[in-house]
Amino acid sequence: MKPVTRVEGTAYPWGQKNVDTDVIIPAHWLKTITRAGLGCGAFEAVRAQPGNIFDDPRYAGSPILIAGDNFGCGSSREHAAWALGDLGIKAVIAPSFSDIFSGNAFKNGIVTVVLPQAAIDRLIEVAQDSPITVDLETMTVTTAYQDRFPFELDPFRRQCLMEGLDEIGLTLAKDTAISKYEAMLSEQRPWIAGESQNASIIVEGAGRT
């Protein structure tokens, strides 16, 4: 996972409320086991409508999505976060999020920023012609018009996002401690390793008939 300390650029000024994961990525896209290409299916039903915001050239490639209350509700499909990431979205700003979606977004390096509706309304207005910045170091969302909206984020999630650590990365970061523990365990309780080796020998021997 790539570190995220600052997301800056144009933003989709959508503001739609109660956007569920089926809207983010329809069920027929869930057959894939890879993340690549899911951006093509992101908001498929919305993009089928003429003049939709996601195909508006003014916002093409925007790294920020401004949404309404209860974003990411519905099923728990992680494909929703995959689709947003493949579309190029690195931060979503909304008054509230589904807990499961928020967790999936975090695990995939997408920042979920919670701001009050008044701030959302202002950002939608600004995004029509000006970039927006989400800064994890200062924990603020700012605009070129000197708007400054502070937000909160779980300290652990903030650290992981800024250091680019997913669950695998967190485990690898403790590789030295794990190796020391395994060495100590092998020295102090050698019979554990011995039992594993004996089990392997028995299994191998059982196959030679």
XYZ file of C-alpha atoms in Angstrom:
209
model
C 0.000 0.000 0.000
C 1.378 3.410 -0.953
C 1.764 6.026 1.817
C -0.869 8.762 1.832
C -0.063 12.029 3.553
C -1.770 14.497 1.257
C -4.462 14.207 -1.417
C -4.846 17.261 -3.616
C -6.678 17.985 -6.840
C -10.077 18.321 -8.410
C -13.001 16.633 -6.674
C -16.241 15.091 -7.863
C -18.854 17.436 -6.303
C -21.533 14.749 -6.084
C -23.090 15.006 -2.631
C -25.461 12.070 -3.157
C -26.814 10.516 0.079
C -27.217 6.818 0.958
C -24.973 5.571 -1.842
C -24.778 1.815 -1.324
C -22.045 -0.531 -2.493
C -24.212 -1.832 -5.337
C -24.240 1.692 -6.763
C -20.476 1.969 -6.299
C -19.870 -1.360 -8.068
C -22.788 -3.520 -9.359
C -23.011 -7.179 -8.352
C -22.198 -8.553 -11.819
C -18.685 -7.127 -11.459
C -17.990 -9.253 -8.373
C -16.973 -12.329 -10.354
C -13.478 -10.967 -10.780
C -10.743 -11.744 -8.252
C -8.486 -8.901 -9.347
C -8.791 -5.182 -8.679
C -7.608 -4.107 -12.101
C -10.367 -2.837 -14.363
C -13.011 -2.393 -11.674
C -12.876 1.356 -12.206
C -14.723 0.781 -15.494
C -17.677 -0.562 -13.524
C -17.617 2.071 -10.796
C -20.939 3.941 -10.605
C -22.054 2.124 -13.750
C -25.758 2.988 -13.326
C -24.946 6.636 -12.668
C -22.622 6.839 -15.661
C -25.335 5.432 -17.899
C -27.152 8.742 -17.481
C -26.294 11.554 -19.938
C -24.314 14.411 -18.428
C -23.323 12.465 -15.307
C -20.607 13.896 -13.108
C -18.215 10.947 -13.413
C -17.850 11.355 -17.169
C -17.668 15.145 -17.045
C -14.245 16.099 -18.496
C -13.916 18.842 -15.872
C -13.512 16.198 -13.171
C -11.747 13.443 -15.102
C -9.254 11.618 -12.904
C -10.275 13.437 -9.720
C -8.604 11.901 -6.643
C -11.341 13.148 -4.290
C -15.049 12.335 -4.103
C -17.437 14.541 -2.140
C -20.480 12.509 -1.144
C -23.550 12.687 1.071
C -24.550 11.054 4.327
C -24.258 7.264 4.851
C -21.843 6.626 1.996
C -20.973 2.975 1.360
C -24.039 1.439 3.011
C -25.441 -1.916 1.890
C -23.405 -5.084 1.387
C -19.898 -5.483 2.713
C -18.192 -6.110 -0.650
C -14.571 -4.957 -0.606
C -14.874 -4.568 -4.376
C -16.455 -1.156 -3.678
C -13.159 0.132 -2.284
C -11.250 -1.623 -5.075
C -13.414 0.084 -7.700
C -12.912 3.525 -6.185
C -9.166 2.970 -6.020
C -9.039 1.764 -9.628
C -11.027 4.858 -10.626
C -8.252 6.956 -9.055
C -10.103 8.106 -5.942
C -7.828 8.410 -2.920
C -10.124 10.256 -0.516
C -13.875 10.413 0.071
C -15.404 13.258 2.062
C -18.887 12.779 3.519
C -20.944 13.487 6.681
C -20.909 9.764 7.564
C -19.858 6.353 6.255
C -20.908 2.753 6.660
C -18.516 1.214 9.205
C -17.703 -1.762 6.974
C -17.052 0.411 3.934
C -14.864 2.744 5.980
C -12.802 -0.232 7.151
C -12.451 -1.607 3.625
C -11.457 1.824 2.315
C -8.767 2.160 4.986
C -7.332 -1.270 4.170
C -7.038 -0.176 0.549
C -5.366 3.166 1.218
C -8.441 5.372 0.744
C -8.934 8.190 3.259
C -12.481 8.604 4.572
C -13.019 12.132 5.894
C -16.067 12.929 8.013
C -17.226 16.558 7.925
C -20.533 18.229 8.835
C -23.082 18.863 6.113
C -22.344 22.590 6.076
C -18.722 21.867 5.178
C -19.822 19.366 2.513
C -22.094 21.985 0.946
C -19.232 24.477 0.854
C -16.800 21.966 -0.672
C -19.316 21.022 -3.366
C -19.539 24.694 -4.253
C -15.769 25.176 -4.303
C -15.125 21.976 -6.280
C -16.968 23.422 -9.266
C -13.877 25.427 -10.214
C -11.130 24.929 -7.642
C -8.987 22.091 -6.240
C -9.313 20.724 -2.716
C -6.626 19.433 -0.376
C -6.914 16.688 2.232
C -3.884 16.806 4.542
C -3.287 13.986 7.026
C -0.403 15.797 8.695
C -2.503 18.795 9.690
C -5.780 16.825 9.692
C -7.531 19.470 7.625
C -9.398 19.885 4.367
C -8.520 23.188 2.732
C -9.380 25.155 -0.392
C -7.840 27.966 -2.403
C -10.476 30.259 -0.883
C -8.920 29.864 2.572
C -11.566 27.426 3.785
C -10.158 25.202 6.500
C -12.116 22.253 7.865
C -10.482 20.138 10.607
C -11.387 16.458 10.789
C -10.667 13.508 13.042
C -9.261 10.113 12.167
C -8.413 7.108 14.276
C -4.706 7.536 15.213
C -3.853 3.955 14.238
C -5.494 4.295 10.828
C -3.824 7.653 10.290
C -0.396 6.164 11.035
C -0.991 3.196 8.739
C -2.156 5.431 5.893
C 0.774 7.811 6.246
C 3.305 4.968 6.424
C 1.624 2.862 3.756
C 1.089 -0.095 6.070
C -1.629 -2.640 5.350
C -2.114 -5.804 7.428
C 0.762 -7.570 5.641
C 2.977 -4.526 6.046
C 2.216 -4.357 9.766
C 3.242 -7.990 10.152
C 6.446 -7.553 8.137
C 7.323 -4.498 10.243
C 7.584 -6.854 13.230
C 9.755 -9.374 11.373
C 12.743 -8.881 13.682
C 10.670 -9.406 16.828
C 8.973 -12.460 15.316
C 12.319 -13.980 14.297
C 13.750 -13.404 17.789
C 10.716 -15.030 19.377
C 10.931 -18.052 17.074
C 14.649 -18.434 17.830
C 13.970 -18.218 21.572
C 11.113 -20.716 21.268
C 13.317 -23.125 19.326
C 16.006 -22.882 22.018
C 13.773 -23.085 25.080
C 11.178 -25.524 23.715
C 12.980 -27.572 21.047
C 10.397 -30.350 21.341
C 7.877 -28.135 19.519
C 10.030 -28.076 16.387
C 10.797 -31.754 16.920
C 7.126 -32.682 16.946
C 6.603 -30.781 13.681
C 9.508 -32.591 12.057
C 8.325 -35.978 13.312
C 4.824 -35.257 12.015
C 6.270 -34.468 8.592
C 8.250 -37.706 8.584
C 5.151 -39.717 9.535
C 3.079 -38.082 6.786
C 5.792 -38.635 4.209
C 6.242 -42.224 5.319
C 2.516 -42.891 5.142
C 2.531 -42.074 1.444
C 5.204 -44.680 0.639
C 3.180 -47.858 0.316
